[in-house]
CSV table of C-alpha atoms in Angstrom, one decimal:
chain,number,residue,atom,x,y,z
A,1,MET,CA,96.5,113.3,130.4
A,2,SER,CA,98.9,110.4,131.0
A,3,ASN,CA,102.0,109.6,128.8
A,4,VAL,CA,101.7,109.1,125.1
A,5,ILE,CA,102.5,105.5,124.4
A,6,LEU,CA,101.8,105.5,120.7
A,7,GLU,CA,101.7,108.5,118.3
A,8,ILE,CA,100.5,108.3,114.6
A,9,LYS,CA,101.6,111.2,112.4
A,10,ASN,CA,100.2,111.8,108.9
A,11,ILE,CA,99.9,108.2,108.0
A,12,HIS,CA,99.0,107.4,104.3
A,13,LYS,CA,98.5,104.0,102.8
A,14,LYS,CA,97.5,102.9,99.2
A,15,PHE,CA,96.5,99.4,98.0
A,16,ASP,CA,97.3,99.6,94.3
A,17,ASP,CA,95.5,102.9,93.3
A,18,GLN,CA,93.0,102.9,96.2
A,19,LEU,CA,94.0,105.5,98.9
A,20,VAL,CA,92.9,103.6,102.1
A,21,LEU,CA,94.4,105.9,104.8
A,22,ASN,CA,94.6,109.6,104.0
A,23,GLY,CA,96.7,111.6,106.5
A,24,ILE,CA,95.8,109.9,109.8
A,25,ASN,CA,97.0,111.7,113.1
A,26,LEU,CA,96.2,110.1,116.5
A,27,GLU,CA,97.8,109.8,119.9
A,28,ILE,CA,97.2,106.9,122.4
A,29,HIS,CA,97.8,107.6,126.1
A,30,GLU,CA,98.9,105.1,128.6
A,31,LYS,CA,95.9,103.2,130.1
A,32,GLU,CA,93.6,104.7,127.6
A,33,VAL,CA,91.0,102.6,125.7
A,34,VAL,CA,90.4,103.9,122.1
A,35,SER,CA,87.7,102.4,120.0
A,36,ILE,CA,87.7,102.8,116.2
A,37,ILE,CA,84.3,102.6,114.5
A,38,GLY,CA,83.1,103.2,111.0
A,39,SER,CA,81.6,101.5,107.9
A,40,SER,CA,83.3,98.6,106.1
A,41,GLY,CA,86.0,99.8,104.0
A,42,SER,CA,86.6,103.1,106.0
A,43,GLY,CA,90.2,102.1,106.7
A,44,LYS,CA,89.8,101.0,110.3
A,45,THR,CA,91.5,97.6,110.2
A,46,THR,CA,94.3,98.9,107.8
A,47,LEU,CA,95.0,101.6,110.4
A,48,LEU,CA,95.2,99.0,113.2
A,49,ARG,CA,97.5,96.8,111.2
A,50,CYS,CA,99.8,99.8,110.4
A,51,LEU,CA,100.4,100.4,114.2
A,52,ASN,CA,102.6,97.3,114.3
A,53,LEU,CA,103.6,97.4,110.6
A,54,LEU,CA,101.6,94.3,109.6
A,55,ASN,CA,100.6,96.7,106.9
A,56,GLU,CA,103.4,99.2,106.2
A,57,PRO,CA,102.3,102.9,105.7
A,58,ASP,CA,103.4,104.6,102.5
A,59,ASP,CA,104.3,107.8,104.3
A,60,GLY,CA,104.2,109.3,107.8
A,61,HIS,CA,105.5,108.2,111.2
A,62,ILE,CA,104.5,105.9,114.0
A,63,TYR,CA,106.2,106.3,117.3
A,64,PHE,CA,105.9,103.6,119.9
A,65,LEU,CA,107.5,104.1,123.3
A,66,GLY,CA,109.5,106.9,121.6
A,67,ASP,CA,110.8,104.8,118.8
A,68,ASP,CA,109.9,105.6,115.1
A,69,LEU,CA,108.6,102.3,113.5
A,70,MET,CA,109.3,103.8,110.2
A,71,ASP,CA,112.9,104.3,110.8
A,72,GLN,CA,114.9,101.5,109.0
A,73,LYS,CA,117.2,101.4,112.1
A,74,THR,CA,114.3,100.5,114.5
A,75,ASP,CA,114.1,96.8,115.6
A,76,ILE,CA,110.6,96.1,114.6
A,77,ASP,CA,110.4,92.6,115.9
A,78,HIS,CA,111.6,93.8,119.4
A,79,LEU,CA,108.9,96.6,119.6
A,80,ARG,CA,106.2,94.0,118.3
A,81,MET,CA,106.9,92.0,121.4
A,82,HIS,CA,105.4,94.8,123.5
A,83,MET,CA,102.3,95.1,121.3
A,84,GLY,CA,99.7,92.3,121.8
A,85,MET,CA,97.5,91.7,118.7
A,86,VAL,CA,94.2,89.9,118.7
A,87,PHE,CA,92.7,89.1,115.3
A,88,GLN,CA,89.2,88.5,114.0
A,89,SER,CA,90.0,84.8,113.1
A,90,PHE,CA,92.0,84.0,116.4
A,91,ASN,CA,95.3,82.8,114.5
A,92,LEU,CA,96.1,80.1,117.0
A,93,PHE,CA,98.4,77.2,116.3
A,94,GLN,CA,96.0,74.5,115.4
A,95,ASN,CA,98.4,71.7,116.1
A,96,LYS,CA,99.0,72.8,119.8
A,97,THR,CA,97.0,72.8,123.1
A,98,VAL,CA,95.6,75.8,124.7
A,99,LEU,CA,98.5,75.9,127.3
A,100,GLU,CA,101.2,75.5,124.4
A,101,ASN,CA,99.7,78.4,122.5
A,102,CYS,CA,100.2,80.6,125.5
A,103,THR,CA,103.7,79.5,126.4
A,104,LEU,CA,105.4,79.3,122.9
A,105,ALA,CA,106.2,83.1,122.6
A,106,PRO,CA,107.4,83.8,126.0
A,107,ILE,CA,109.8,80.7,126.0
A,108,LYS,CA,111.0,81.6,122.4
A,109,LEU,CA,111.2,85.3,122.5
A,110,LEU,CA,111.5,86.3,126.2
A,111,ASN,CA,113.7,83.3,127.0
A,112,MET,CA,111.4,82.4,130.0
A,113,ASP,CA,111.7,79.1,131.6
A,114,LYS,CA,109.2,76.5,130.9
A,115,GLN,CA,107.9,76.2,134.7
A,116,SER,CA,107.5,80.0,135.1
A,117,THR,CA,105.8,80.5,131.6
A,118,GLU,CA,103.3,77.8,132.3
A,119,LYS,CA,102.5,79.2,135.7
A,120,LEU,CA,102.0,82.6,134.0
A,121,ALA,CA,99.9,81.0,131.3
A,122,MET,CA,97.6,79.2,133.9
A,123,ASN,CA,97.0,82.5,135.6
A,124,LEU,CA,96.1,84.2,132.4
A,125,LEU,CA,93.9,81.4,131.3
A,126,GLU,CA,92.1,81.6,134.6
A,127,LYS,CA,91.7,85.3,134.1
A,128,VAL,CA,89.8,84.7,130.8
A,129,GLY,CA,87.9,81.8,132.1
A,130,MET,CA,89.8,79.1,130.1
A,131,ARG,CA,91.9,77.4,132.8
A,132,ASP,CA,90.0,74.2,132.7
A,133,PHE,CA,90.7,74.0,129.0
A,134,ALA,CA,94.6,74.3,129.3
A,135,HIS,CA,95.4,70.8,127.9
A,136,GLN,CA,92.6,70.8,125.3
A,137,ALA,CA,93.4,70.8,121.7
A,138,VAL,CA,92.3,74.3,120.3
A,139,THR,CA,90.5,72.6,117.3
A,140,LEU,CA,87.9,71.3,119.9
A,141,LEU,CA,87.1,74.9,121.2
A,142,SER,CA,84.1,77.2,120.3
A,143,GLY,CA,84.9,80.6,118.6
A,144,GLY,CA,84.4,82.4,121.9
A,145,GLN,CA,86.8,80.0,123.7
A,146,LYS,CA,89.4,80.4,120.9
A,147,GLN,CA,89.3,84.2,121.2
A,148,ARG,CA,89.6,84.2,124.9
A,149,VAL,CA,92.8,81.9,124.5
A,150,ALA,CA,94.1,84.4,121.8
A,151,ILE,CA,93.7,87.2,124.4
A,152,ALA,CA,95.6,85.2,127.1
A,153,ARG,CA,98.2,84.3,124.5
A,154,ALA,CA,98.8,88.1,123.7
A,155,LEU,CA,98.8,88.9,127.4
A,156,ALA,CA,101.6,86.4,128.1
A,157,MET,CA,104.1,88.6,126.5
A,158,ASN,CA,103.2,91.4,129.0
A,159,PRO,CA,102.4,94.0,126.3
A,160,LYS,CA,102.4,97.7,126.8
A,161,ILE,CA,99.3,97.9,124.4
A,162,MET,CA,96.8,95.6,123.1
A,163,LEU,CA,95.3,95.9,119.6
A,164,PHE,CA,92.0,94.3,118.8
A,165,ASP,CA,90.7,93.8,115.2
A,166,GLU,CA,87.0,93.3,115.4
A,167,PRO,CA,87.5,90.6,118.1
A,168,THR,CA,84.0,89.5,118.0
A,169,SER,CA,83.1,89.7,114.3
A,170,ALA,CA,83.8,85.9,113.7
A,171,LEU,CA,81.7,84.8,116.7
A,172,ASP,CA,78.2,83.5,117.0
A,173,PRO,CA,76.0,86.1,118.8
A,174,GLU,CA,75.8,84.1,122.0
A,175,MET,CA,79.5,84.0,122.3
A,176,VAL,CA,80.1,87.7,121.8
A,177,GLY,CA,79.4,88.6,125.4
A,178,GLU,CA,82.0,86.3,127.0
A,179,VAL,CA,84.9,88.0,124.9
A,180,LEU,CA,83.6,91.5,125.5
A,181,GLN,CA,83.7,90.7,129.3
A,182,VAL,CA,87.2,89.8,129.2
A,183,ILE,CA,88.1,93.1,127.3
A,184,LYS,CA,86.1,95.1,129.8
A,185,LYS,CA,88.0,93.6,132.6
A,186,LEU,CA,91.3,94.5,131.0
A,187,ALA,CA,90.0,98.1,130.5
A,188,LEU,CA,89.2,98.2,134.3
A,189,GLU,CA,92.7,96.9,135.1
A,190,GLY,CA,94.4,99.8,133.1
A,191,MET,CA,95.5,98.0,129.9
A,192,THR,CA,96.1,100.4,127.0
A,193,MET,CA,94.0,99.2,124.2
A,194,VAL,CA,93.0,100.1,120.6
A,195,ILE,CA,90.0,98.3,119.5
A,196,VAL,CA,88.3,98.1,116.0
A,197,THR,CA,84.8,97.3,116.7
A,198,HIS,CA,81.3,97.2,115.3
A,199,GLU,CA,79.8,96.6,118.7
A,200,MET,CA,78.4,100.1,119.4
A,201,GLY,CA,77.1,99.6,123.0
A,202,PHE,CA,80.6,98.1,123.9
A,203,ALA,CA,82.5,100.9,122.5
A,204,LYS,CA,80.3,103.4,124.3
A,205,GLU,CA,80.7,101.5,127.7
A,206,VAL,CA,84.4,100.7,127.6
A,207,SER,CA,86.1,103.5,125.6
A,208,ASP,CA,87.8,106.6,126.9
A,209,ARG,CA,87.7,108.0,123.4
A,210,VAL,CA,85.8,106.9,120.1
A,211,VAL,CA,87.3,107.5,116.7
A,212,PHE,CA,85.0,107.7,113.7
A,213,MET,CA,86.7,106.9,110.4
A,214,ASP,CA,85.2,107.4,107.0
A,215,GLN,CA,86.8,107.0,103.6
A,216,GLY,CA,90.3,106.8,105.0
A,217,ILE,CA,90.3,109.8,107.4
A,218,ILE,CA,89.4,110.4,111.0
A,219,LEU,CA,86.2,112.3,110.6
A,220,GLU,CA,85.4,112.8,114.3
A,221,ILE,CA,86.9,111.9,117.7
A,222,GLY,CA,85.7,112.4,121.1
A,223,THR,CA,84.3,110.9,124.4
A,224,PRO,CA,81.6,108.1,124.0
A,225,LYS,CA,79.1,110.8,125.2
A,226,GLN,CA,80.2,113.2,122.5
A,227,ILE,CA,80.3,110.8,119.7
A,228,PHE,CA,77.1,108.7,120.5
A,229,GLU,CA,75.0,111.3,122.0
A,230,SER,CA,75.8,114.6,120.0
A,231,PRO,CA,78.0,113.7,116.9
A,232,LYS,CA,78.8,116.8,115.1
A,233,GLU,CA,79.4,115.4,111.4
A,234,GLU,CA,76.6,114.5,109.3
A,235,ARG,CA,78.3,111.2,108.2
A,236,THR,CA,78.7,110.2,111.9
A,237,GLN,CA,75.1,110.8,112.6
A,238,ALA,CA,74.2,108.8,109.5
A,239,PHE,CA,76.4,105.9,110.5
A,240,LEU,CA,75.1,105.7,114.1
A,241,LYS,CA,71.6,105.8,113.1
A,242,ARG,CA,72.0,102.5,111.4
A,243,PHE,CA,73.4,100.9,114.7
A,244,VAL,CA,72.1,102.8,117.8
A,245,LYS,CA,68.5,102.5,118.7
A,246,ASN,CA,66.9,105.3,120.6
């Protein structure tokens, strides 16, 4: 197996009195695609948001490129620059164009010059099928277009890993496919990715491993074939019956 890029050790997280994550252990390897599935409230999104400390765990350790994110001496902002994040609700800058959304962070955070950044951004927008919309206001875009811009924006920072939080859940059904195609292309190119998703067919097709979460724990983990065709746990079987048609 290739190098471990992200290691999660015994992560716990509570919101008030509710235990949302209960002792999570997981390794993500370079160029690996890991999909996280499970019912609403199982802890999937909280786990993903803990990976770059958008939610800070109460206990445990998260090692990214060898640095412990839970160590107070760690420069979290510097490490976050290497972790691309794509949210359910796009989180684009509404007062900027598509191109401006993709160039702002590299110019401000990586000190790239405007010309080089714009060239990079245009290449990435072409990659996600949005080059023709570069000078468009993001407010005029469809949901699927916004999500593809959000992916290009994250890629502009040249991340070591991409984190996707239900990237299609806010989209109309006819727009889901265009976003999933972009993510599939990234997988084929070897991008390391962790994807929280309710798209079971997509998870089966694109993942190296699938993680099934239930009530704040990783109940089962395996290859797509193992999880979707012969799950061991009753709760995994019950969950998949609701989504996967024979």
